CSV table of C-alpha atoms in Angstrom, one decimal:
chain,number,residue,atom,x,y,z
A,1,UNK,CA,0.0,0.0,0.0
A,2,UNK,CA,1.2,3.7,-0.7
A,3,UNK,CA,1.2,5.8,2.1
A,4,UNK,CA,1.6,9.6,1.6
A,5,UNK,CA,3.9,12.0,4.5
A,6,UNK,CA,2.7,15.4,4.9
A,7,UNK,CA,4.5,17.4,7.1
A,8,UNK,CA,2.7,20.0,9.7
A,9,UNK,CA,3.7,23.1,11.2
A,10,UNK,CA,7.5,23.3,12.1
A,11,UNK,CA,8.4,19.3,11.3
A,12,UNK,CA,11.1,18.6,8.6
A,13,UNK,CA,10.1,18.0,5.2
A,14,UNK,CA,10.7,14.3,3.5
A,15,UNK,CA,13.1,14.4,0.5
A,16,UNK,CA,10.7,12.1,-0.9
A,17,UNK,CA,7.1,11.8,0.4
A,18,UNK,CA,5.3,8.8,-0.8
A,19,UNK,CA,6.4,5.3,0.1
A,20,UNK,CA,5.2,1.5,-0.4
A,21,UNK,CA,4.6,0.1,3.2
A,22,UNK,CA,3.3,-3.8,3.3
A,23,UNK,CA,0.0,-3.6,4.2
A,24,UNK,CA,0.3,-6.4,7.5
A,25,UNK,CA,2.2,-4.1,9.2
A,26,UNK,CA,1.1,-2.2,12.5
A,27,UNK,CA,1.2,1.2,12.2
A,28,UNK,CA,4.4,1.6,14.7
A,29,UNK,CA,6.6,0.0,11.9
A,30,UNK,CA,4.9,3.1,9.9
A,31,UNK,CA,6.0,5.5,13.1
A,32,UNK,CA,9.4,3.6,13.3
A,33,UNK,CA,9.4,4.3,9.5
A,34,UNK,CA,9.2,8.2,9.9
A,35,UNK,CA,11.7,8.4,13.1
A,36,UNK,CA,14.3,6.7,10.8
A,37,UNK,CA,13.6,8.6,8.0
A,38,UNK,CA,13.9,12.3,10.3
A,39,UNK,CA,16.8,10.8,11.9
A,40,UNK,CA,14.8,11.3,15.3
A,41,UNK,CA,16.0,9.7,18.5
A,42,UNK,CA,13.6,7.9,20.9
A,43,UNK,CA,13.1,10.6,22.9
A,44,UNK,CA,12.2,13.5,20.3
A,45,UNK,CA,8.5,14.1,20.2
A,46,UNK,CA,6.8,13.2,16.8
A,47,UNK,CA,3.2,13.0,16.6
A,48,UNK,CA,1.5,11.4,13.1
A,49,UNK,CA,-2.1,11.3,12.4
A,50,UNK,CA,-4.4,10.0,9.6
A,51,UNK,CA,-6.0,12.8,7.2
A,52,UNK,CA,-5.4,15.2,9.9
A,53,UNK,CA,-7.6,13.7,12.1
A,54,UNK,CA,-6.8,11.1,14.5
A,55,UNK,CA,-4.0,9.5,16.1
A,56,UNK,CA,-4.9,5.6,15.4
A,57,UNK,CA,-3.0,3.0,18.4
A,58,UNK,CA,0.2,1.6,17.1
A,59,UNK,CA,-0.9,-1.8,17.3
A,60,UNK,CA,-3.7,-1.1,14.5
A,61,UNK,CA,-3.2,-2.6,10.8
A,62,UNK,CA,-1.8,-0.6,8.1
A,63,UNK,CA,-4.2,-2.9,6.0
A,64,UNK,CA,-7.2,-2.1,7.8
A,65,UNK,CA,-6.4,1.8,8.2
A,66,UNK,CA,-6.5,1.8,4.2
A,67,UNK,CA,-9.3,-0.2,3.9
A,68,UNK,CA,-11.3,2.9,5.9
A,69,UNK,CA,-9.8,5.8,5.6
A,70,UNK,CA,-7.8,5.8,2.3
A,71,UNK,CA,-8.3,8.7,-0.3
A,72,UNK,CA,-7.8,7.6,-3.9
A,73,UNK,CA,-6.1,3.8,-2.6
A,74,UNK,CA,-3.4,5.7,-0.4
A,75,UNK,CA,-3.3,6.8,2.8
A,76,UNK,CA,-2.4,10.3,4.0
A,77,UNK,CA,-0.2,10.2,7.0
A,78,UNK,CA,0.6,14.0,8.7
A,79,UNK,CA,3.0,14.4,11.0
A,80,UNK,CA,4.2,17.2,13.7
A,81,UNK,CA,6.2,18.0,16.3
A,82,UNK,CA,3.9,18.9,18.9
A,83,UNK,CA,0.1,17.5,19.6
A,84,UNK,CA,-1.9,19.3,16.7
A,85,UNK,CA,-4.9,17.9,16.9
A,86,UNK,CA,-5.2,16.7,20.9
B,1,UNK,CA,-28.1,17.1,31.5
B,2,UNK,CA,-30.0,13.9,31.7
B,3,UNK,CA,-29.1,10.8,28.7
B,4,UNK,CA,-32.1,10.1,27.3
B,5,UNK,CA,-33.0,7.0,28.9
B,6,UNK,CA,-31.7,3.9,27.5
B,7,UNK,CA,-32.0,0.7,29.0
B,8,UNK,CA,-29.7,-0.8,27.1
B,9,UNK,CA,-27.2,1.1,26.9
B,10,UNK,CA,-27.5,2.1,31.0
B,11,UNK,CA,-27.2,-2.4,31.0
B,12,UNK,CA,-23.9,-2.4,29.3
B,13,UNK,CA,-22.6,0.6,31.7
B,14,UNK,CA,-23.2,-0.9,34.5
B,15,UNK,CA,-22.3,-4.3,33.8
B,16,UNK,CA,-19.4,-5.5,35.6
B,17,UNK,CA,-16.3,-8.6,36.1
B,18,UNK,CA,-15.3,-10.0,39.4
B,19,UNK,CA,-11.3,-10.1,39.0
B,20,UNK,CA,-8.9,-11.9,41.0
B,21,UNK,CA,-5.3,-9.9,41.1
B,22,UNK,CA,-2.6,-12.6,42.0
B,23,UNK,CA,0.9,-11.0,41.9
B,24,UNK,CA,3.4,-13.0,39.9
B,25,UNK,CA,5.3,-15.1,42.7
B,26,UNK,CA,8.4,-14.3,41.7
B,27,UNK,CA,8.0,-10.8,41.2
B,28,UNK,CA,6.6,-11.4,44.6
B,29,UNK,CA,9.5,-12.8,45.9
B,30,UNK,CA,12.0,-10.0,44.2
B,31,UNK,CA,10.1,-7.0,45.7
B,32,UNK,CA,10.1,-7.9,49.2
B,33,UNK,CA,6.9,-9.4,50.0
B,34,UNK,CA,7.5,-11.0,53.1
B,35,UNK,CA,4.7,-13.7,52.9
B,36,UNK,CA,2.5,-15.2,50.5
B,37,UNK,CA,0.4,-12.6,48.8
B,38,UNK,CA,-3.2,-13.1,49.1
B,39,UNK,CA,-4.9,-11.8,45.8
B,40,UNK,CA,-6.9,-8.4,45.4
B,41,UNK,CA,-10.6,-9.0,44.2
B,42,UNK,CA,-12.1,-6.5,42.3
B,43,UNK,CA,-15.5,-5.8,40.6
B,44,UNK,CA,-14.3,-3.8,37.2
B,45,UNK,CA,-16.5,-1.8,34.6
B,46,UNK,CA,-16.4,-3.8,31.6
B,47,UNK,CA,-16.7,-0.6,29.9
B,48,UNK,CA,-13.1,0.9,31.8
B,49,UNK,CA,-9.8,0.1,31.3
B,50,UNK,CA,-6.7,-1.7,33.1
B,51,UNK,CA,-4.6,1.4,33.6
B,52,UNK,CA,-7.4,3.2,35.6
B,53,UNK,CA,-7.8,0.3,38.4
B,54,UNK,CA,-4.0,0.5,38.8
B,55,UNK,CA,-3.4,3.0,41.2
B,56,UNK,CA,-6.2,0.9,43.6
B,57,UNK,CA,-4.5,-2.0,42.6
B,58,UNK,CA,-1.0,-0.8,43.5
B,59,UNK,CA,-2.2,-0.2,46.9
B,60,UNK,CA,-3.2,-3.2,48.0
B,61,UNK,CA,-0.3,-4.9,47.2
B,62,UNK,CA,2.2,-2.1,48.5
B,63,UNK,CA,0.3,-2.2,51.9
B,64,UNK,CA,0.8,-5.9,51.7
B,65,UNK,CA,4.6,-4.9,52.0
B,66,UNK,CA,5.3,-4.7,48.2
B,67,UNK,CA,8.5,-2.8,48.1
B,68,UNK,CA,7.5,-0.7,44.4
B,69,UNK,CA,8.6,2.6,44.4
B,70,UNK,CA,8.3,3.0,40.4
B,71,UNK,CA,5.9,4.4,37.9
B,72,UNK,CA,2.1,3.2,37.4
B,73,UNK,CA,3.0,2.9,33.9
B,74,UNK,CA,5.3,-0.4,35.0
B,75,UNK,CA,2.8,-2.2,35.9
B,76,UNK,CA,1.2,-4.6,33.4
B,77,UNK,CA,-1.7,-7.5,33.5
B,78,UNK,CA,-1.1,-11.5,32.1
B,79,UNK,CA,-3.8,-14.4,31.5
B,80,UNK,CA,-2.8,-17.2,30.9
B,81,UNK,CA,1.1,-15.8,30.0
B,82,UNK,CA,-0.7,-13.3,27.7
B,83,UNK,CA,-0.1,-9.5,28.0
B,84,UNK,CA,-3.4,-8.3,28.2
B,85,UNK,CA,-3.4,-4.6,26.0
B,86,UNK,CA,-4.5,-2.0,27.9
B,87,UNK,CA,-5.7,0.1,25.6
B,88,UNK,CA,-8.8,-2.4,24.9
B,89,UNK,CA,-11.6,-1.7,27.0
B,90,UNK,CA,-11.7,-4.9,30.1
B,91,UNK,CA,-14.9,-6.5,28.6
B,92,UNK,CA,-13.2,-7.1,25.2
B,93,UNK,CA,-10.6,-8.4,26.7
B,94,UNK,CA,-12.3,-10.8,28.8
B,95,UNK,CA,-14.5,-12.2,25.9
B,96,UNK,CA,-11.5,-12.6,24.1
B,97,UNK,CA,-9.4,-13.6,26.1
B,98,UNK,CA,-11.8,-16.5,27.8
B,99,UNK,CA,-13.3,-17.5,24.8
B,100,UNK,CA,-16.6,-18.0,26.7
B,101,UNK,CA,-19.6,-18.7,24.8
B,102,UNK,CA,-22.8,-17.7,26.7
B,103,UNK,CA,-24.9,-20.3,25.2
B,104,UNK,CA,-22.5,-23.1,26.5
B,105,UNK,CA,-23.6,-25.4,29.6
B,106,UNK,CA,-20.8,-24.6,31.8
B,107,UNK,CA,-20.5,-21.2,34.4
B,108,UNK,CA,-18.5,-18.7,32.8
B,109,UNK,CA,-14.6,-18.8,34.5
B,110,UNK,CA,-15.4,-15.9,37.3
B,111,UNK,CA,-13.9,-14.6,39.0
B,112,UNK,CA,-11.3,-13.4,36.0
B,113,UNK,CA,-7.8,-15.0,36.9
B,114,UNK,CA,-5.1,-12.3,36.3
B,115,UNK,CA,-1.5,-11.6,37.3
B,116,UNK,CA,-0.3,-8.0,38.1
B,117,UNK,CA,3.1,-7.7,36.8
B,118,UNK,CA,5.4,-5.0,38.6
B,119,UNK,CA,8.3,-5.4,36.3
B,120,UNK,CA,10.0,-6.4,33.4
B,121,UNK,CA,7.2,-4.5,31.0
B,122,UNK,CA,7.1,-6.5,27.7
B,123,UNK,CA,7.8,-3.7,25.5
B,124,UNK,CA,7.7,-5.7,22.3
B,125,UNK,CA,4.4,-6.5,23.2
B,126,UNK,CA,2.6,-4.0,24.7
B,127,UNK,CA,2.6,-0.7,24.0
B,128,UNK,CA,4.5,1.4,26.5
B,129,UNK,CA,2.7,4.3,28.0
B,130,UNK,CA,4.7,7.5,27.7
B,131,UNK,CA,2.3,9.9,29.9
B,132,UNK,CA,0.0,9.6,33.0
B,133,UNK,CA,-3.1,10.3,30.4
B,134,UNK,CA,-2.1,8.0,27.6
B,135,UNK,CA,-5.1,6.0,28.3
B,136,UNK,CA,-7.2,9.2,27.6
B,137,UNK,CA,-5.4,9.8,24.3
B,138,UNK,CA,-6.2,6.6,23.1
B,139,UNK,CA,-10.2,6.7,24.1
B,140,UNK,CA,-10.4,10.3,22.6
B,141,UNK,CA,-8.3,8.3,19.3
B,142,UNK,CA,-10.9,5.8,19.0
B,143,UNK,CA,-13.8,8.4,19.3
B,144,UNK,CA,-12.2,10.4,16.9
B,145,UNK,CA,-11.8,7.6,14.4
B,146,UNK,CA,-15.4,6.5,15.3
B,147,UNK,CA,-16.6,10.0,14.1
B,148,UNK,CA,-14.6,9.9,11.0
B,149,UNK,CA,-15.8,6.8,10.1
B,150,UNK,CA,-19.5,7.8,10.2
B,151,UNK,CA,-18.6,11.5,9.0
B,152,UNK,CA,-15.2,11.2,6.7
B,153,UNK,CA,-14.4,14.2,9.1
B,154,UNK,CA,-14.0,14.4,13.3
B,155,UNK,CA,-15.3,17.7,12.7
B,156,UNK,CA,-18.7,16.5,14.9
B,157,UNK,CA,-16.1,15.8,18.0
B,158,UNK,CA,-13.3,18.4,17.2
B,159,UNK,CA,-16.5,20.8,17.5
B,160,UNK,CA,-17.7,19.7,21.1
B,161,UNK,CA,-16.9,22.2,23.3
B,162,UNK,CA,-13.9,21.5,25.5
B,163,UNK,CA,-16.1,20.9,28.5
B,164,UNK,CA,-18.2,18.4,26.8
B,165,UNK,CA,-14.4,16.4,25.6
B,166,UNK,CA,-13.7,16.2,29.4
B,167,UNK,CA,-16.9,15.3,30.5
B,168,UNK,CA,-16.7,12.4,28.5
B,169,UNK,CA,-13.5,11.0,30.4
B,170,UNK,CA,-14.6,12.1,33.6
B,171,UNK,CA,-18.0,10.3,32.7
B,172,UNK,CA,-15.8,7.1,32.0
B,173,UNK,CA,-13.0,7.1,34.0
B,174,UNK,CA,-15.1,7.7,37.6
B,175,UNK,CA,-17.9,5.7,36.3
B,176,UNK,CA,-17.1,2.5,38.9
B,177,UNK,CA,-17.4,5.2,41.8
B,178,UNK,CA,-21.2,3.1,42.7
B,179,UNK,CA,-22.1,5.8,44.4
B,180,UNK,CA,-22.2,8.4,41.8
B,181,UNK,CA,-23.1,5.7,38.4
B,182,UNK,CA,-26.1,7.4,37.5
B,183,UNK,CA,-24.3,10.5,37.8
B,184,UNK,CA,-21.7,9.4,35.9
B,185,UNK,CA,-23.7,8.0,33.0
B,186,UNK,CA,-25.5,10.9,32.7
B,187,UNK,CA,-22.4,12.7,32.3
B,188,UNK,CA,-21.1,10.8,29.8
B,189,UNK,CA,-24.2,9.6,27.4
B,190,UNK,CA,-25.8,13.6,27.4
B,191,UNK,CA,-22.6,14.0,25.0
B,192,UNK,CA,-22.1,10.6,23.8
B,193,UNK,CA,-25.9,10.5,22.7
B,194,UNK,CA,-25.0,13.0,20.1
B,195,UNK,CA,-22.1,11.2,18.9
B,196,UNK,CA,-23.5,7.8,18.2
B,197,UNK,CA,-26.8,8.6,16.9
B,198,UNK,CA,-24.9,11.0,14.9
B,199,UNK,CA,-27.4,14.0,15.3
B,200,UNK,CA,-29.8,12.1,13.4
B,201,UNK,CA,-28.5,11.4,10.0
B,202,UNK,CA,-27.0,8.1,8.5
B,203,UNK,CA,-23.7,7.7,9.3
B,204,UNK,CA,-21.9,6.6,6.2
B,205,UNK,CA,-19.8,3.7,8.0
B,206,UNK,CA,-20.3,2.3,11.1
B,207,UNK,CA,-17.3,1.8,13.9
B,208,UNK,CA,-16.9,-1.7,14.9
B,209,UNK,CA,-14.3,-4.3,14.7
B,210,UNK,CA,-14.0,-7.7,14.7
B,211,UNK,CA,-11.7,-9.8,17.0
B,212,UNK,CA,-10.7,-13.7,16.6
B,213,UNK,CA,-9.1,-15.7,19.0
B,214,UNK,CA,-5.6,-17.2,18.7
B,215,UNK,CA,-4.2,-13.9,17.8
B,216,UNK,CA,-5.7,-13.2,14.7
B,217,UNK,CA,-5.3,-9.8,13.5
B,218,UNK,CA,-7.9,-7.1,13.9
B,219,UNK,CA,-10.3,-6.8,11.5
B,220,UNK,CA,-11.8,-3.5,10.4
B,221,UNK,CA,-13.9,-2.6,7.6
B,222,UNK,CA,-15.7,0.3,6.4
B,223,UNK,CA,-19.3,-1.2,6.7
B,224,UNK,CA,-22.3,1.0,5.5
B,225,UNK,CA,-25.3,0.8,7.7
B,226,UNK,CA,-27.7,0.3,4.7
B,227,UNK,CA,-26.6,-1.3,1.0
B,228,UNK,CA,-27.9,0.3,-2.3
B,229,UNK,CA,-31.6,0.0,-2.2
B,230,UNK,CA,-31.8,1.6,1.2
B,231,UNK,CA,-31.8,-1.3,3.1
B,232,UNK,CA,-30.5,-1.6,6.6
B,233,UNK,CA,-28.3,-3.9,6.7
B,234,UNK,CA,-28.1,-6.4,10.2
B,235,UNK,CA,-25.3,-7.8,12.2
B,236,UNK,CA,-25.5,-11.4,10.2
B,237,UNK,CA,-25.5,-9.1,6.8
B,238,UNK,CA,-22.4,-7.7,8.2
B,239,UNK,CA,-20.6,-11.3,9.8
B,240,UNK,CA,-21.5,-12.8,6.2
B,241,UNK,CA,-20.0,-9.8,4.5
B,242,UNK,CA,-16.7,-10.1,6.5
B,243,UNK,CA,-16.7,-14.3,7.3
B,244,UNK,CA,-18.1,-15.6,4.6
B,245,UNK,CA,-16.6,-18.9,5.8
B,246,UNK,CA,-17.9,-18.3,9.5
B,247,UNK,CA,-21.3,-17.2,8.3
B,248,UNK,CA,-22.2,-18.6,5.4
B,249,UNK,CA,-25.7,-17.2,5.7
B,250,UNK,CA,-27.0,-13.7,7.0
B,251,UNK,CA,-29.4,-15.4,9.0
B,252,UNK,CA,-28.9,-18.1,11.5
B,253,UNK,CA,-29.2,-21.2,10.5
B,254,UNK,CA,-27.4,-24.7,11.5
B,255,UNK,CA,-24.1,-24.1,9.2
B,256,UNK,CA,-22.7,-21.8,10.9
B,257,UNK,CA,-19.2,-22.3,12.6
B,258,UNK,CA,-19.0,-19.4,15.0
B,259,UNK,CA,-21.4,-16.5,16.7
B,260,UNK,CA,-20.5,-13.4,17.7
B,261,UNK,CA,-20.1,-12.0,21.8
B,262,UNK,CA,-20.1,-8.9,22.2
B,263,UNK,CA,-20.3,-7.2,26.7
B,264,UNK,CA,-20.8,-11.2,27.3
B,265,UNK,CA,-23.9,-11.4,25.3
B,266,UNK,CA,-24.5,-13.5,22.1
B,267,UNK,CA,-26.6,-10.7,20.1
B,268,UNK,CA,-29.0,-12.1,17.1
B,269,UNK,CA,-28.3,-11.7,14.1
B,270,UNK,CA,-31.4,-10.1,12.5
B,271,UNK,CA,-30.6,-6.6,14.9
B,272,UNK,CA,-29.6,-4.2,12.8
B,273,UNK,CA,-26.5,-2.9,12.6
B,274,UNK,CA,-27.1,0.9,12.6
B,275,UNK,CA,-29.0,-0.6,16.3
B,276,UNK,CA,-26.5,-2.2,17.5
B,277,UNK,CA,-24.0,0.6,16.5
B,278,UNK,CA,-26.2,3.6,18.4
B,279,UNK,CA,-26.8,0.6,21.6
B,280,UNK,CA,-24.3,-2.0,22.0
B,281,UNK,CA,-21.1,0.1,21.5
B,282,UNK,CA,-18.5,0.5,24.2
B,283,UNK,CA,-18.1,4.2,25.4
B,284,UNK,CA,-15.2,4.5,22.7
B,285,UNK,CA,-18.2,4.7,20.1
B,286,UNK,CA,-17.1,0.9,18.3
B,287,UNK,CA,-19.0,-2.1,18.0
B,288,UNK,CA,-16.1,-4.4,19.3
B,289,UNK,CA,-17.3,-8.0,18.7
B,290,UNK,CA,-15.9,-11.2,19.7
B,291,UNK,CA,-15.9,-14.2,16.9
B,292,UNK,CA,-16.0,-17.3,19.1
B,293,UNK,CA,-16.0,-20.5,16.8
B,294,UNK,CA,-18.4,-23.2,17.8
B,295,UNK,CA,-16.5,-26.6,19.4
């Protein structure tokens, strides 16, 4: 599945912003994704949400995020430094 | 406020579990507890969650000598060896976790045997609370992704007022205080009610997931409540839909291999599923339902 970065507010921006994610995997693998990708350490805050929405856990599905919440087949993944939407 | 009165819904607030806390013996042995532990019985809200019995739980043992001088967030819950996620709401995980049909001959296993973990948090398994309110995050998460799902927005939740957010937690997470439980509800269904039954109009999906035993993933679909025609569709519509192989028929007949449980209950299958959306859904806003295959 294709998932889609878009960065909020003061968080770096990608080089390159869409990616192919296997669909079994949790959403942390997505999180540990974007940590690696930023270069952030454990302990910097980084806070990703789905179509600027929600925070889903990090034990749900990739597959089952796209199944719902997908806009045209990919999913739309923001991220920020700080708590944007609560 | 008052909640519109709802039997039903009022039912699956106040129904509860009788626990038995045991405190892993050697953990037990580690921190200090002079004699053998006698465990801490509990009556939980299936509707709460682990994390907010902790601090009652932590108590107990520390007045039985526990020597624990570190975070809440450090302790976790087994059955059976299994990490029991603590962001899933205490029914679910019982129905899961037990595999107890309702419509079975035996007494359902009560009081719920689990261990209380002080140490050695299975981070690989469970996911590691970083604040004090990580369990509110997650319940405001799941709301939020209950409303999107009905509204392709959270603009209906992002809109309630900031007092109405926190009533909604304050609702929940004080709801086992028996003395104030009509209080509570009230507190937390005057808001709620607008949420679920989505201020009248048809939600285009309805929240719910589906749970199998044996560590089966998650399943989550974006189910309309009625199909083209206008039809509702029910809760054996849906289980067909999703288990094709479970439920080879919307209705109930004698092929099927499994039935769902959802707050203990074995619902029928001819309920719709906008129904059981607005009436049998945790306070999170989804329909969790349990799978249990027949033996």
């Amino acid at each position: 599945v294709i998932v889609r970065f878009r960065a909020i507010g003061n968080a770096p921006i990608l080089k390159q912003n869409l990616y192919k994610i296997n669909a079994s995997n949790k959403f942390q693998a997505v999180i540990q994704f974007l940590r690696r990708e930023l270069n952030y350490k454990a302990s910097d805050p980084l806070f990703l949400y789905i179509n600027s929405a929600f925070s889903p856990a990090p034990d749900e599905l990739v597959a089952n995020l796209v199944k719902c919440f997908n806009t045209d087949g990919h999913l739309i993944i923001n991220y920020c430094t700080s708590a944007a939407w609560g | 406020m008052t909640a519109p009165q709802n039997p039903i819904t009022r039912a699956i607030w106040d129904g509860t579990l009788p626990i038995k806390f045991s405190l892993d013996s050697t953990e037990a042995a580690e921190l200090g507890a002079k004699t053998l532990v006698e465990p801490y019985f509990l009556e939980a809200p299936r509707c709460s969650y682990f994390p907010l019995l902790t601090s009652q739980i932590r108590k107990y043992f520390v007045d039985m000598s526990l020597n624990f001088i570190g975070d809440d967030a450090e302790i976790w819950y087994d059955v059976d060896g299994i990490p029991l996620k603590w962001h899933y709401p205490i029914g679910l995980l019982y129905d899961l976790h037990t595999g107890y049909r309702p419509d079975s001959n035996s007494p359902p296993p009560l009081p719920w045997p689990v261990t209380v973990h002080f140490k050695n948090f299975p981070i690989d398994k469970l996911i590691r609370a970083q604040a004090i309110d990580a369990t509110q995050d997650f319940f405001m998460s799941m709301i939020k992704e209950a409303d999107f799902l009905r509204n392709g927005s959270t603009k209906k939740v992002m809109n309630l007022s900031k007092n109405d957010q926190t009533q909604l937690w304050d609702g929940l997470w004080s709801s086992f205080s028996q003395k104030y439980r009509t209080e509570n509800y009230d507190r937390f269904w005057s808001i709620n009610y607008r949420l679920v039954t989505n201020d009248g109009q048809l939600p285009k999906h309805v929240p719910l997931r589906i749970y199998l035993p044996d560590n089966c993933p998650v399943i989550q679909e974006p189910i309309a409540p009625s199909d083209e025609n206008g039809n509702q569709l029910t809760l054996g519509d849906v289980l067909h839909q999703i288990l094709p192989e479970l439920f080879p028929s919307p209705l109930p007949t004698e092929n099927a291999f499994a039935a769902p449980v959802i707050h203990g209950v074995i619902p029928q299958l001819n309920i719709p599923i906008l129904w059981a959306s607005q009436n049998l859904c945790y306070p999170d806003n989804f329909l969790h339902i349990v799978v249990l295959l027949d033996s």
